[in-house]
Coordinates of C-alpha atoms and ligand atoms in Angstrom, one line a residue:
Chain A
M272 CA 144.7 0.8 -160.9
Y273 CA 146.4 3.6 -159.0
E274 CA 144.9 5.7 -156.3
G275 CA 142.4 8.4 -157.2
I276 CA 144.2 11.4 -158.7
V277 CA 147.2 9.4 -160.1
Q278 CA 144.8 7.2 -162.0
D279 CA 142.8 10.3 -163.1
L280 CA 146.0 11.7 -164.6
I281 CA 146.8 8.5 -166.4
D282 CA 143.2 8.4 -167.8
E283 CA 143.4 12.0 -169.0
L284 CA 146.7 11.5 -170.7
G285 CA 145.4 8.3 -172.3
R286 CA 142.7 10.3 -174.0
L287 CA 145.2 12.3 -176.0
P288 CA 145.8 11.2 -179.6
G289 CA 148.6 8.8 -180.1
I290 CA 149.1 8.0 -176.4
G291 CA 148.3 4.5 -175.3
P292 CA 147.9 3.2 -171.7
K293 CA 151.6 2.4 -171.4
S294 CA 152.7 5.8 -172.6
A295 CA 150.1 7.5 -170.4
Q296 CA 151.5 5.7 -167.4
R297 CA 155.1 6.6 -168.3
I298 CA 154.2 10.3 -168.7
A299 CA 152.2 10.4 -165.5
F300 CA 155.1 9.0 -163.5
H301 CA 157.5 11.3 -165.2
L302 CA 155.3 14.3 -164.2
L303 CA 155.2 12.9 -160.6
S304 CA 158.9 12.9 -160.3
A305 CA 159.6 16.0 -162.3
D306 CA 160.6 19.4 -161.0
P307 CA 157.5 21.1 -159.6
A308 CA 158.3 24.3 -161.5
D309 CA 158.4 22.5 -164.8
V310 CA 155.0 20.8 -164.1
R311 CA 153.4 24.1 -163.1
R312 CA 154.7 25.8 -166.2
L313 CA 153.1 23.0 -168.3
A314 CA 149.8 23.4 -166.4
A315 CA 149.9 27.1 -166.9
T316 CA 150.5 26.7 -170.7
L317 CA 147.6 24.3 -170.9
N318 CA 145.3 26.8 -169.1
E319 CA 146.6 29.6 -171.4
I320 CA 145.9 27.8 -174.6
K321 CA 142.3 27.3 -173.6
D322 CA 142.0 31.0 -172.5
K323 CA 144.0 32.8 -175.2
V324 CA 144.1 30.6 -178.3
R325 CA 140.9 30.2 -180.3
F326 CA 139.9 29.7 -183.8
C327 CA 139.7 32.5 -186.4
R328 CA 136.1 33.6 -186.9
L329 CA 136.6 33.7 -190.6
C330 CA 138.9 30.8 -191.5
F331 CA 139.1 28.6 -188.4
N332 CA 142.8 28.7 -188.3
V333 CA 144.3 28.9 -184.8
A334 CA 144.3 32.6 -183.7
Q335 CA 145.1 34.7 -180.7
A336 CA 142.4 37.2 -181.5
E337 CA 139.1 37.1 -183.2
L338 CA 140.9 37.0 -186.6
C339 CA 144.0 35.0 -187.3
R340 CA 147.3 36.6 -188.3
I341 CA 146.6 35.9 -192.0
C342 CA 143.0 37.1 -192.1
S343 CA 143.9 40.3 -190.4
D344 CA 146.9 40.9 -192.8
Q345 CA 145.6 43.5 -195.4
R346 CA 148.4 42.5 -197.8
R347 CA 147.0 39.0 -198.3
D348 CA 145.0 38.6 -201.6
P349 CA 141.3 38.3 -200.7
E350 CA 140.5 36.8 -204.1
Q351 CA 142.1 33.4 -203.4
I352 CA 141.1 31.0 -200.7
C353 CA 143.2 27.9 -200.0
V354 CA 141.1 25.1 -198.3
V355 CA 143.0 22.8 -196.0
E356 CA 142.1 20.2 -193.4
E357 CA 144.0 21.4 -190.4
S358 CA 145.8 24.4 -189.1
K359 CA 149.1 22.6 -189.4
D360 CA 148.6 22.5 -193.2
V361 CA 148.5 26.3 -193.2
I362 CA 151.9 26.3 -191.6
A363 CA 153.2 23.8 -194.2
I364 CA 151.9 25.9 -197.1
E365 CA 153.1 29.2 -195.6
R366 CA 156.6 27.7 -195.5
T367 CA 156.6 27.3 -199.3
R368 CA 155.9 31.1 -199.8
E369 CA 154.0 30.2 -202.9
F370 CA 150.7 31.4 -201.7
R371 CA 149.6 35.0 -200.9
G372 CA 145.9 34.5 -200.5
R373 CA 143.9 33.4 -197.5
Y374 CA 142.9 30.1 -196.0
H375 CA 139.9 28.1 -194.9
V376 CA 140.5 25.4 -192.3
L377 CA 137.8 22.6 -192.6
G378 CA 138.7 20.9 -189.3
G379 CA 139.2 17.5 -190.9
A380 CA 138.0 15.5 -193.9
I381 CA 134.9 13.5 -194.8
N382 CA 135.4 10.2 -193.2
P383 CA 132.4 7.8 -192.6
I384 CA 134.5 5.4 -190.6
G385 CA 135.5 8.3 -188.3
G386 CA 131.9 9.4 -188.2
I387 CA 132.7 12.7 -190.0
G388 CA 130.2 14.0 -192.5
P389 CA 129.9 17.4 -194.3
D390 CA 128.1 19.0 -191.3
D391 CA 131.0 18.2 -189.0
L392 CA 133.4 20.3 -191.2
H393 CA 133.4 24.1 -191.7
I394 CA 131.8 23.8 -195.2
R395 CA 128.8 26.0 -194.6
E396 CA 131.0 28.8 -193.4
L397 CA 133.2 28.3 -196.5
I398 CA 130.2 28.7 -198.8
A399 CA 129.1 31.8 -196.9
R400 CA 132.6 33.3 -197.5
L401 CA 132.1 32.9 -201.3
A402 CA 128.7 34.7 -201.3
D403 CA 129.8 38.3 -201.9
G404 CA 131.8 37.5 -205.1
T405 CA 135.2 38.7 -203.9
V406 CA 136.7 35.3 -204.1
T407 CA 137.6 34.2 -207.6
E408 CA 139.7 31.1 -207.0
L409 CA 139.3 28.3 -204.5
I410 CA 142.3 26.1 -204.1
L411 CA 141.6 22.7 -202.7
A412 CA 144.6 21.6 -200.7
T413 CA 143.1 18.7 -198.7
D414 CA 145.5 15.8 -198.0
P415 CA 146.4 13.6 -201.0
N416 CA 144.7 10.5 -199.6
T417 CA 141.3 8.9 -200.0
E418 CA 139.5 11.1 -197.5
G419 CA 141.2 14.3 -198.8
E420 CA 140.3 13.4 -202.4
V421 CA 136.7 12.7 -201.5
T422 CA 136.4 16.0 -199.6
A423 CA 137.9 17.9 -202.5
S424 CA 135.5 16.4 -205.0
Y425 CA 132.6 17.0 -202.7
L426 CA 133.5 20.6 -202.3
A427 CA 134.1 21.0 -206.1
R428 CA 130.6 19.7 -206.7
Q429 CA 129.1 22.0 -204.2
I430 CA 130.9 25.1 -205.3
A431 CA 130.9 24.6 -209.1
P432 CA 127.4 26.2 -209.5
M433 CA 128.6 29.3 -207.8
G434 CA 130.9 30.3 -210.6
V435 CA 134.1 30.3 -208.6
K436 CA 137.1 28.8 -210.2
V437 CA 138.0 25.7 -208.2
T438 CA 141.5 24.2 -208.5
R439 CA 143.3 21.2 -206.9
L440 CA 146.9 20.9 -206.1
A441 CA 148.9 19.2 -208.8
S442 CA 149.5 15.5 -208.5
G443 CA 153.1 14.8 -207.5
L444 CA 152.3 15.0 -203.9
P445 CA 152.9 11.5 -202.5
M446 CA 149.6 9.8 -202.7
G447 CA 148.3 8.4 -199.4
G448 CA 150.2 11.1 -197.5
D449 CA 149.7 14.0 -195.3
L450 CA 150.1 17.5 -196.6
E451 CA 152.0 18.3 -193.4
W452 CA 154.8 16.0 -194.3
A453 CA 155.2 16.9 -197.9
D454 CA 158.5 18.6 -198.4
E455 CA 158.6 22.3 -199.3
V456 CA 159.8 21.9 -202.9
T457 CA 157.2 19.3 -203.8
L458 CA 154.4 21.2 -202.1
G459 CA 155.5 24.4 -203.8
R460 CA 155.5 22.7 -207.2
A461 CA 152.1 21.2 -206.5
F462 CA 150.8 24.8 -205.9
E463 CA 152.3 26.1 -209.1
G464 CA 150.9 23.3 -211.1
R465 CA 147.4 23.2 -209.7
R466 CA 144.7 22.3 -212.2
V467 CA 141.1 23.5 -212.6
V468 CA 138.6 21.0 -211.4
A469 CA 135.4 23.0 -211.5
Chain Z
M670 CA 162.9 18.5 -194.4
T671 CA 163.7 15.6 -196.6
A672 CA 161.6 14.2 -199.4
R673 CA 159.5 11.2 -198.4
F674 CA 160.6 9.2 -201.4
P675 CA 164.0 8.5 -202.9
T676 CA 164.1 10.7 -206.1
T677 CA 166.5 8.6 -208.1
G678 CA 165.8 5.1 -209.4
I679 CA 166.4 2.9 -206.4
C680 CA 167.4 -0.1 -208.4
S681 CA 167.7 0.2 -212.1
C682 CA 167.6 -3.5 -212.5
R683 CA 164.0 -3.7 -211.2
S684 CA 162.4 -3.9 -214.5
G685 CA 163.3 -4.6 -218.1
C686 CA 166.9 -5.5 -217.5
P687 CA 167.5 -9.1 -218.2
G688 CA 169.1 -11.4 -215.8
D689 CA 167.9 -14.2 -213.6
V690 CA 167.1 -13.4 -210.0
H691 CA 168.2 -15.4 -207.0
L692 CA 168.9 -14.9 -203.3
T693 CA 172.4 -15.4 -202.1
H694 CA 171.9 -14.5 -198.5
L695 CA 169.0 -14.7 -196.1
S696 CA 169.2 -13.6 -192.5
L697 CA 166.5 -13.6 -189.9
M698 CA 166.3 -11.9 -186.5
D699 CA 163.6 -12.8 -184.0
F700 CA 161.5 -14.1 -186.9
R701 CA 159.2 -16.9 -185.7
S702 CA 161.3 -19.4 -184.0
Y703 CA 164.7 -17.9 -185.1
P704 CA 166.5 -15.6 -182.7
A705 CA 169.2 -15.2 -185.4
L706 CA 169.9 -17.0 -188.5
D707 CA 172.3 -16.5 -191.5
L708 CA 171.9 -18.7 -194.6
L709 CA 174.0 -18.7 -197.7
L710 CA 172.0 -19.7 -200.7
A711 CA 172.9 -20.6 -204.3
P712 CA 170.9 -20.7 -207.6
G713 CA 169.3 -24.0 -208.4
V714 CA 167.4 -26.2 -206.0
T715 CA 167.8 -25.9 -202.2
T716 CA 165.8 -28.3 -200.0
F717 CA 165.1 -27.8 -196.3
V718 CA 164.2 -31.1 -194.7
G719 CA 162.7 -31.3 -191.2
S720 CA 159.8 -32.6 -189.3
N721 CA 156.8 -30.4 -188.7
G722 CA 157.3 -27.6 -186.2
Q723 CA 161.1 -27.5 -186.6
G724 CA 161.0 -24.2 -188.5
K725 CA 161.5 -25.0 -192.1
T726 CA 158.4 -23.3 -193.4
N727 CA 159.3 -20.2 -191.5
L728 CA 162.3 -19.8 -193.9
L729 CA 160.1 -19.8 -197.0
E730 CA 157.6 -17.6 -195.2
A731 CA 160.3 -15.0 -194.6
V732 CA 161.3 -15.0 -198.2
G733 CA 157.6 -14.7 -199.2
Y734 CA 157.2 -11.8 -196.8
L735 CA 160.0 -9.9 -198.6
A736 CA 158.3 -10.5 -201.9
T737 CA 154.7 -9.7 -201.0
L738 CA 154.9 -7.9 -197.6
G739 CA 152.6 -10.5 -196.1
S740 CA 152.7 -14.0 -194.9
H741 CA 151.0 -16.9 -196.7
R742 CA 150.1 -18.5 -193.4
V743 CA 148.8 -15.7 -191.1
A744 CA 146.9 -12.5 -191.7
S745 CA 148.5 -10.5 -188.9
D746 CA 152.2 -9.8 -188.2
A747 CA 152.2 -10.6 -184.5
P748 CA 152.8 -14.4 -184.9
L749 CA 155.9 -13.6 -187.1
V750 CA 157.7 -12.0 -184.2
R751 CA 159.6 -14.3 -181.8
Q752 CA 158.0 -14.4 -178.3
G753 CA 159.4 -11.7 -176.2
A754 CA 160.9 -9.6 -179.0
A755 CA 159.5 -6.3 -180.1
S756 CA 160.1 -6.7 -183.8
A757 CA 161.4 -9.2 -186.3
A758 CA 163.8 -8.5 -189.2
V759 CA 164.3 -10.2 -192.5
R760 CA 167.3 -9.3 -194.7
A761 CA 168.2 -10.7 -198.0
R762 CA 170.8 -10.1 -200.8
I763 CA 169.1 -10.3 -204.1
V764 CA 171.2 -10.9 -207.2
R765 CA 169.9 -10.0 -210.7
G766 CA 172.3 -10.7 -213.5
D767 CA 175.5 -8.9 -212.4
R768 CA 173.8 -6.6 -209.9
A769 CA 172.9 -7.1 -206.3
A770 CA 170.6 -5.4 -203.9
L771 CA 170.4 -5.6 -200.1
V772 CA 166.8 -5.6 -198.9
E773 CA 165.9 -5.3 -195.2
L774 CA 162.5 -5.3 -193.6
E775 CA 161.7 -4.8 -190.0
I776 CA 158.3 -6.2 -189.0
I777 CA 156.8 -4.3 -186.1
P778 CA 153.3 -5.6 -185.2
G779 CA 150.7 -3.0 -184.9
R780 CA 152.9 -0.4 -186.6
A781 CA 154.1 0.3 -190.1
N782 CA 157.0 -1.9 -191.1
R783 CA 160.4 -0.3 -191.9
A784 CA 162.1 -1.1 -195.1
R785 CA 165.6 -0.4 -196.4
L786 CA 167.2 -0.9 -199.8
N787 CA 170.9 -0.9 -200.0
R788 CA 170.9 0.6 -196.4
V789 CA 168.7 3.6 -197.5
P790 CA 165.4 3.8 -195.7
L791 CA 162.4 3.7 -198.0
G792 CA 159.4 6.0 -197.5
R793 CA 157.0 3.0 -197.5
P794 CA 157.7 -0.7 -197.4
R795 CA 155.5 -1.0 -200.5
D796 CA 158.4 0.6 -202.4
L797 CA 160.2 -2.8 -202.1
L798 CA 157.6 -4.6 -204.2
G799 CA 158.9 -5.9 -207.4
L800 CA 162.5 -6.3 -206.3
L801 CA 161.9 -9.9 -205.4
V802 CA 159.1 -11.8 -207.1
M803 CA 158.1 -15.3 -206.0
V804 CA 155.6 -17.9 -206.8
L805 CA 154.7 -20.1 -203.8
F806 CA 153.3 -23.6 -204.0
A807 CA 151.8 -24.7 -200.7
P808 CA 149.2 -27.1 -199.3
E809 CA 146.8 -24.1 -199.0
D810 CA 146.7 -23.9 -202.8
L811 CA 143.9 -26.4 -203.0
A812 CA 141.7 -23.6 -201.7
L813 CA 142.3 -21.8 -205.0
V814 CA 140.0 -24.4 -206.6
R815 CA 137.8 -25.5 -203.7
G816 CA 137.7 -22.4 -201.5
D817 CA 135.5 -19.3 -201.5
P818 CA 135.7 -16.7 -204.3
V819 CA 137.8 -14.5 -202.1
E820 CA 140.7 -17.0 -202.5
R821 CA 140.7 -16.6 -206.3
R822 CA 140.4 -12.9 -206.1
R823 CA 143.4 -12.8 -203.8
F824 CA 145.3 -15.0 -206.2
L825 CA 144.6 -12.6 -209.1
D826 CA 145.4 -9.5 -207.0
D827 CA 148.7 -11.0 -205.7
L828 CA 149.7 -11.8 -209.2
L829 CA 148.8 -8.3 -210.4
V830 CA 151.0 -6.8 -207.8
A831 CA 153.9 -9.2 -208.7
R832 CA 153.6 -8.2 -212.3
T833 CA 152.9 -4.5 -211.7
P834 CA 153.9 -3.3 -208.2
R835 CA 152.2 0.1 -208.8
L836 CA 148.9 -1.8 -208.5
A837 CA 149.5 -2.4 -204.8
G838 CA 148.7 1.3 -204.4
V839 CA 145.5 1.0 -206.5
L840 CA 144.4 -2.0 -204.4
A841 CA 145.0 -0.2 -201.2
D842 CA 143.1 2.8 -202.4
Y843 CA 140.2 0.7 -203.6
D844 CA 140.1 -1.1 -200.3
R845 CA 140.1 2.2 -198.4
V846 CA 137.3 3.7 -200.5
L847 CA 135.3 0.5 -200.3
R848 CA 135.5 0.5 -196.5
Q849 CA 134.5 4.1 -196.2
R850 CA 131.7 3.8 -198.7
S851 CA 130.3 0.6 -197.1
T852 CA 130.5 2.3 -193.7
L853 CA 128.5 5.2 -195.1
L854 CA 125.8 2.8 -196.4
R855 CA 125.7 0.8 -193.3
T856 CA 125.4 3.9 -191.1
A857 CA 122.6 5.2 -193.3
A858 CA 120.8 1.9 -193.3
A859 CA 120.9 1.8 -189.5
A860 CA 119.7 5.4 -189.3
R861 CA 116.7 4.6 -191.5
R862 CA 115.8 1.5 -189.5
G863 CA 116.0 3.6 -186.4
G864 CA 113.7 6.2 -187.9
R865 CA 116.4 8.8 -188.1
T866 CA 117.3 10.7 -191.3
S867 CA 120.2 9.1 -193.2
D868 CA 122.9 11.3 -194.7
L869 CA 123.9 10.1 -198.1
R870 CA 125.0 13.5 -199.5
T871 CA 128.6 12.2 -200.0
L872 CA 127.6 8.9 -201.7
D873 CA 128.1 10.3 -205.2
V874 CA 131.7 11.3 -204.6
W875 CA 132.4 7.9 -203.0
D876 CA 130.9 6.3 -206.1
A877 CA 133.2 8.3 -208.3
Q878 CA 136.3 7.2 -206.2
L879 CA 135.2 3.6 -206.1
A880 CA 134.6 3.6 -209.9
R881 CA 138.0 5.3 -210.5
Y882 CA 140.0 2.7 -208.6
G883 CA 137.6 -0.2 -209.3
S884 CA 137.8 0.3 -213.1
E885 CA 141.6 0.3 -213.0
L886 CA 141.6 -2.9 -211.0
L887 CA 139.0 -4.5 -213.2
A888 CA 140.9 -3.6 -216.4
A889 CA 144.1 -5.1 -214.9
R890 CA 142.3 -8.2 -213.8
G891 CA 140.7 -8.6 -217.2
A892 CA 144.0 -8.4 -219.0
L893 CA 145.5 -10.8 -216.4
V894 CA 142.8 -13.4 -217.0
E895 CA 143.4 -13.1 -220.7
A896 CA 147.1 -13.6 -220.2
L897 CA 146.6 -16.5 -217.8
R898 CA 144.0 -18.4 -219.9
P899 CA 146.2 -20.1 -222.4
R900 CA 149.0 -20.7 -219.9
V901 CA 146.6 -22.3 -217.4
E902 CA 145.2 -24.6 -220.2
N903 CA 148.7 -25.6 -221.2
A904 CA 149.9 -26.1 -217.6
Y905 CA 146.9 -28.2 -216.8
S906 CA 147.5 -30.5 -219.7
A907 CA 151.1 -30.7 -218.7
V908 CA 150.3 -31.7 -215.1
A909 CA 147.3 -33.9 -215.8
S910 CA 148.1 -35.5 -219.1
S911 CA 148.7 -39.1 -219.3
P912 CA 152.2 -40.0 -218.0
A913 CA 154.3 -43.0 -219.0
P914 CA 152.4 -45.8 -217.3
T915 CA 155.3 -47.0 -215.3
R916 CA 155.6 -43.6 -213.6
S917 CA 152.0 -43.3 -212.4
P918 CA 149.5 -46.1 -212.8
A919 CA 147.0 -44.2 -210.6
S920 CA 146.8 -41.1 -212.9
I921 CA 143.4 -39.6 -213.3
S922 CA 143.5 -39.1 -217.0
A923 CA 143.1 -42.1 -219.2
A924 CA 145.4 -42.0 -222.2
G925 CA 143.9 -40.0 -225.1
E926 CA 141.3 -38.2 -223.1
V927 CA 141.3 -34.5 -223.8
T928 CA 140.8 -32.4 -220.7
L929 CA 139.7 -28.9 -221.1
T930 CA 140.0 -26.2 -218.5
R931 CA 138.4 -22.9 -218.8
L932 CA 138.7 -19.6 -216.9
E933 CA 135.8 -17.1 -216.7
Y934 CA 135.8 -13.8 -215.0
H935 CA 132.3 -12.8 -213.9
S936 CA 132.0 -9.2 -212.9
T937 CA 129.3 -7.5 -210.8
V938 CA 130.2 -4.4 -212.7
L939 CA 129.0 -5.8 -215.9
A940 CA 126.1 -7.8 -214.5
G941 CA 123.6 -5.2 -215.8
L942 CA 124.9 -5.3 -219.4
P943 CA 123.3 -7.6 -222.0
D944 CA 126.8 -9.0 -222.8
Q945 CA 128.4 -10.0 -219.6
A946 CA 131.3 -11.4 -221.5
L947 CA 133.0 -8.0 -221.9
I948 CA 135.6 -9.4 -219.5
G949 CA 137.1 -12.8 -219.6
R950 CA 135.0 -14.3 -222.4
A951 CA 134.4 -17.9 -222.0
H952 CA 137.2 -19.6 -223.8
S953 CA 138.2 -23.1 -224.0
A954 CA 141.2 -25.0 -225.3
S955 CA 139.1 -26.4 -228.1
I956 CA 139.0 -23.1 -229.9
P957 CA 142.5 -21.8 -229.7
G958 CA 143.3 -18.5 -231.3
E959 CA 139.7 -17.2 -231.4
P960 CA 139.9 -13.4 -231.2
I961 CA 138.5 -12.1 -227.9
A962 CA 136.1 -9.3 -228.4
G963 CA 135.8 -6.5 -225.8
T964 CA 138.8 -7.4 -223.7
P965 CA 138.7 -4.8 -221.0
G966 CA 142.4 -4.3 -220.8
G967 CA 142.6 -1.0 -222.7
D968 CA 139.3 0.5 -222.1
R969 CA 139.3 1.7 -218.6
A970 CA 137.0 4.6 -219.3
A971 CA 134.3 2.3 -220.5
L972 CA 134.6 0.2 -217.4
E973 CA 134.5 3.2 -215.2
E974 CA 131.3 4.3 -216.9
A975 CA 129.8 0.8 -216.6
M976 CA 130.6 0.7 -213.0
L977 CA 129.0 4.1 -212.3
A978 CA 125.9 3.0 -214.2
E979 CA 125.7 -0.3 -212.3
L980 CA 126.2 1.5 -208.9
A981 CA 123.3 3.8 -209.9
R982 CA 121.1 0.9 -210.9
L983 CA 121.7 -1.0 -207.6
R984 CA 121.7 2.1 -205.4
P985 CA 118.3 1.4 -203.8
K986 CA 119.3 -2.1 -203.0
E987 CA 122.7 -1.0 -201.6
I988 CA 121.0 1.6 -199.5
E989 CA 118.4 -0.9 -198.2
R990 CA 121.0 -3.5 -197.4
G991 CA 123.8 -1.2 -196.3
V992 CA 126.5 -2.9 -198.4
T993 CA 128.5 -2.3 -201.5
L994 CA 127.3 -4.8 -204.1
V995 CA 129.1 -3.6 -207.2
G996 CA 132.9 -3.8 -207.7
P997 CA 135.8 -6.1 -208.1
H998 CA 135.5 -7.1 -204.5
R999 CA 132.4 -9.0 -205.4
D1000 CA 133.6 -10.5 -208.7
E1001 CA 134.3 -14.2 -209.4
L1002 CA 137.0 -16.0 -211.2
L1003 CA 135.3 -19.2 -212.2
L1004 CA 137.3 -22.3 -213.1
F1005 CA 135.9 -25.2 -215.2
I1006 CA 137.1 -28.6 -216.0
N1007 CA 135.4 -30.3 -218.9
G1008 CA 132.6 -27.8 -218.8
R1009 CA 131.8 -28.2 -215.2
P1010 CA 132.6 -25.9 -212.3
A1011 CA 135.8 -27.2 -210.7
R1012 CA 134.6 -26.1 -207.3
G1013 CA 132.1 -28.8 -206.4
Y1014 CA 132.7 -31.1 -209.3
A1015 CA 136.4 -31.7 -209.6
S1016 CA 138.0 -34.7 -208.0
H1017 CA 140.8 -34.3 -205.4
G1018 CA 143.3 -35.1 -208.1
E1019 CA 141.8 -32.7 -210.7
S1020 CA 141.6 -30.0 -208.1
W1021 CA 145.3 -30.3 -207.4
S1022 CA 146.1 -30.4 -211.1
L1023 CA 144.2 -27.1 -211.6
A1024 CA 145.7 -25.5 -208.5
L1025 CA 149.2 -26.4 -209.7
A1026 CA 148.3 -25.2 -213.2
L1027 CA 147.3 -21.8 -211.8
K1028 CA 150.6 -21.5 -210.0
L1029 CA 152.7 -22.8 -212.9
A1030 CA 150.9 -20.4 -215.2
S1031 CA 151.8 -17.5 -212.8
F1032 CA 155.4 -18.6 -213.0
E1033 CA 155.4 -18.7 -216.8
L1034 CA 153.6 -15.3 -217.0
L1035 CA 156.1 -13.6 -214.6
R1036 CA 159.0 -15.1 -216.6
D1037 CA 157.5 -13.8 -219.8
D1038 CA 157.3 -10.4 -218.1
Q1039 CA 161.0 -10.8 -217.3
R1040 CA 160.2 -10.7 -213.6
E1041 CA 162.1 -13.9 -213.0
P1042 CA 160.4 -15.3 -210.0
V1043 CA 162.0 -17.4 -207.3
L1044 CA 159.9 -20.5 -206.7
L1045 CA 159.0 -21.6 -203.1
L1046 CA 157.7 -25.1 -202.8
D1047 CA 156.4 -25.4 -199.2
D1048 CA 155.6 -28.9 -198.2
V1049 CA 153.6 -29.3 -201.4
F1050 CA 155.0 -32.7 -202.6
A1051 CA 153.5 -34.5 -199.7
E1052 CA 150.0 -33.4 -201.0
L1053 CA 150.6 -34.9 -204.5
D1054 CA 150.5 -38.4 -206.0
T1055 CA 153.7 -39.7 -207.6
H1056 CA 152.6 -38.6 -211.0
R1057 CA 151.9 -35.0 -210.1
R1058 CA 155.1 -34.9 -208.0
A1059 CA 157.1 -35.8 -211.0
R1060 CA 155.3 -33.4 -213.3
L1061 CA 155.7 -30.5 -210.9
A1062 CA 159.4 -31.3 -210.4
E1063 CA 159.9 -31.3 -214.2
L1064 CA 158.0 -28.0 -214.7
V1065 CA 159.8 -26.0 -212.0
M1066 CA 163.3 -27.0 -213.2
P1067 CA 163.7 -24.0 -215.5
A1068 CA 163.5 -21.6 -212.5
E1069 CA 166.7 -19.9 -211.5
Q1070 CA 166.1 -20.7 -207.9
V1071 CA 163.8 -23.1 -206.2
L1072 CA 163.5 -23.4 -202.4
V1073 CA 161.8 -26.5 -201.2
T1074 CA 160.6 -27.7 -197.8
A1075 CA 159.7 -31.3 -197.0
A1076 CA 159.2 -33.4 -193.9
V1077 CA 161.1 -36.3 -195.4
D1078 CA 163.6 -36.7 -198.2
A1079 CA 161.4 -39.3 -199.9
D1080 CA 158.7 -36.7 -200.6
V1081 CA 161.0 -34.7 -203.0
P1082 CA 161.5 -36.2 -206.5
V1083 CA 165.1 -37.2 -207.0
T1084 CA 165.1 -35.0 -210.1
L1085 CA 165.1 -32.0 -207.8
A1086 CA 168.6 -32.7 -206.5
G1087 CA 170.5 -29.7 -205.2
A1088 CA 171.7 -28.2 -201.9
R1089 CA 170.2 -29.8 -198.9
F1090 CA 169.7 -28.4 -195.4
E1091 CA 168.4 -30.2 -192.3
V1092 CA 166.2 -28.2 -190.0
V1093 CA 166.0 -29.4 -186.5
D1094 CA 164.6 -27.3 -183.6
G1095 CA 165.4 -24.0 -185.3
R1096 CA 168.8 -25.0 -186.3
V1097 CA 169.5 -25.1 -190.1
D1098 CA 172.5 -27.2 -191.1
H1099 CA 173.9 -27.6 -194.5
V1100 CA 174.3 -31.3 -195.2
A1101 CA 174.8 -31.6 -199.0
G1102 CA 175.2 -29.8 -202.3
Ligands
ZN2526 ZN1 141.7 33.5 -190.4

């Protein structure tokens, strides 16, 4: 154990995803010996993201205003919504330039081991977005793994009675993977070849 | 960004193309007791002789790891890495017919292993499966007959993956869905007991996923049991049958006695059906050639439906107990000798004959699939009486490559002559052949 504030820093860093106790310690000591200007800039950025970055009121993508860049873009097709797990998936799909509609970010996937059920995801808000009949197609682009598949089938079952066409990205995406890491060509093809599931 | 998977066939000799398979080169880095080791190997029999704890089994374990991505001795990877090292590496040159492949695997405990084929990194180590296929004979095999059902399920599943590497993905998916679904049931059961409301809204979709992968696994296991059945019967007769009296006076089978073995697959998925025998119909050597009705191999859709129906039937019980009661993870491969369950009734000798028969049948099946397995015989002769030693030696001779370990020369039948290495304190010296 280190003295007070140093240990606090190590503990805080250790709470971040993917950072174990050893890495936390290494980063803490790097910060202690780093140029004060660099460390202050990092601290300022951390403060700023909490003040300025928030989640889009409509789609829960990261945003700098009430609405994200995509939701506030009038040229985007309001009839299609692509459902993804995380904001980083929006970026992956945007890179393919295959999709001109809007998004809905669930904030994860159904995962009993991780303690995540339907109420922990932005599912209710998604269903509310479908209520006025503008949306004609819902594209389920959750990750091609067990939890993503289950989330997609759960949504398809919930939404089928509403009369909205529900499609799922074509297989061909590496199973067991993360949408984020699929290459552009594969992801683009998966978009083009999506199939109707409900 | 690059694609996660190689887009071209990584090794066209992986399937279909004829040619016996053997290793010509094995090298280890920080694997178990070996800081660094390079071995040249040849087709035929190679025996590693050394006392216990000298490191001979580690060599076979390394070859087995390349074939199955797991150790036959330990469940976790940590013990495979030499003390003080961060990772271990196993590399082998595999020759099939006139083609060769260089396979490399870095084992990093607690992290995903890294695999390379012909120096090209693979997206997943699982993509190595099928390049090297092995059948391992080890003292632990006795548990196939005497151990818990999980041992026999693992035997079937390992063999499934050796025959059809794609099924490794199905097994992994099934396991993942099973753990998620069981957690959901357990959490709900705990909530109910605590007087809170349980949330089972997603149970239907978990059922659908479980039935999807479960039926695929079940169909594959059913077809495998059908394929194994005659081969196990034949191999059992070959191992246990009466030998020439001079070779083994202590043999268990009296001359002329007909010994029957039988394999039955009992599935929890079909427990609710009037005819449980949809899979793995009871079949004995006394009625060879009887057509087998309702073999599940082809009809995956029917199995999926049956599994969903059984999940629905047992749902109240599952919710009450908080466990998944239906699925291949609860199924049983039952082994019989002369009409009685081998587990519990078979003598030590009979149990060994049956364990060897299961492994020999695997060997034959893989050969018939043109998978050409390398055979690993880890300290197994010491477990057997003279008669079974001689029979086993005879029956493994057709293999392209056999790697044997033994504590003393005398354990290995003389018919298995070949190259010989001595293993002393982590040093492996070529002494003959
Ligand atoms: Zn938005």
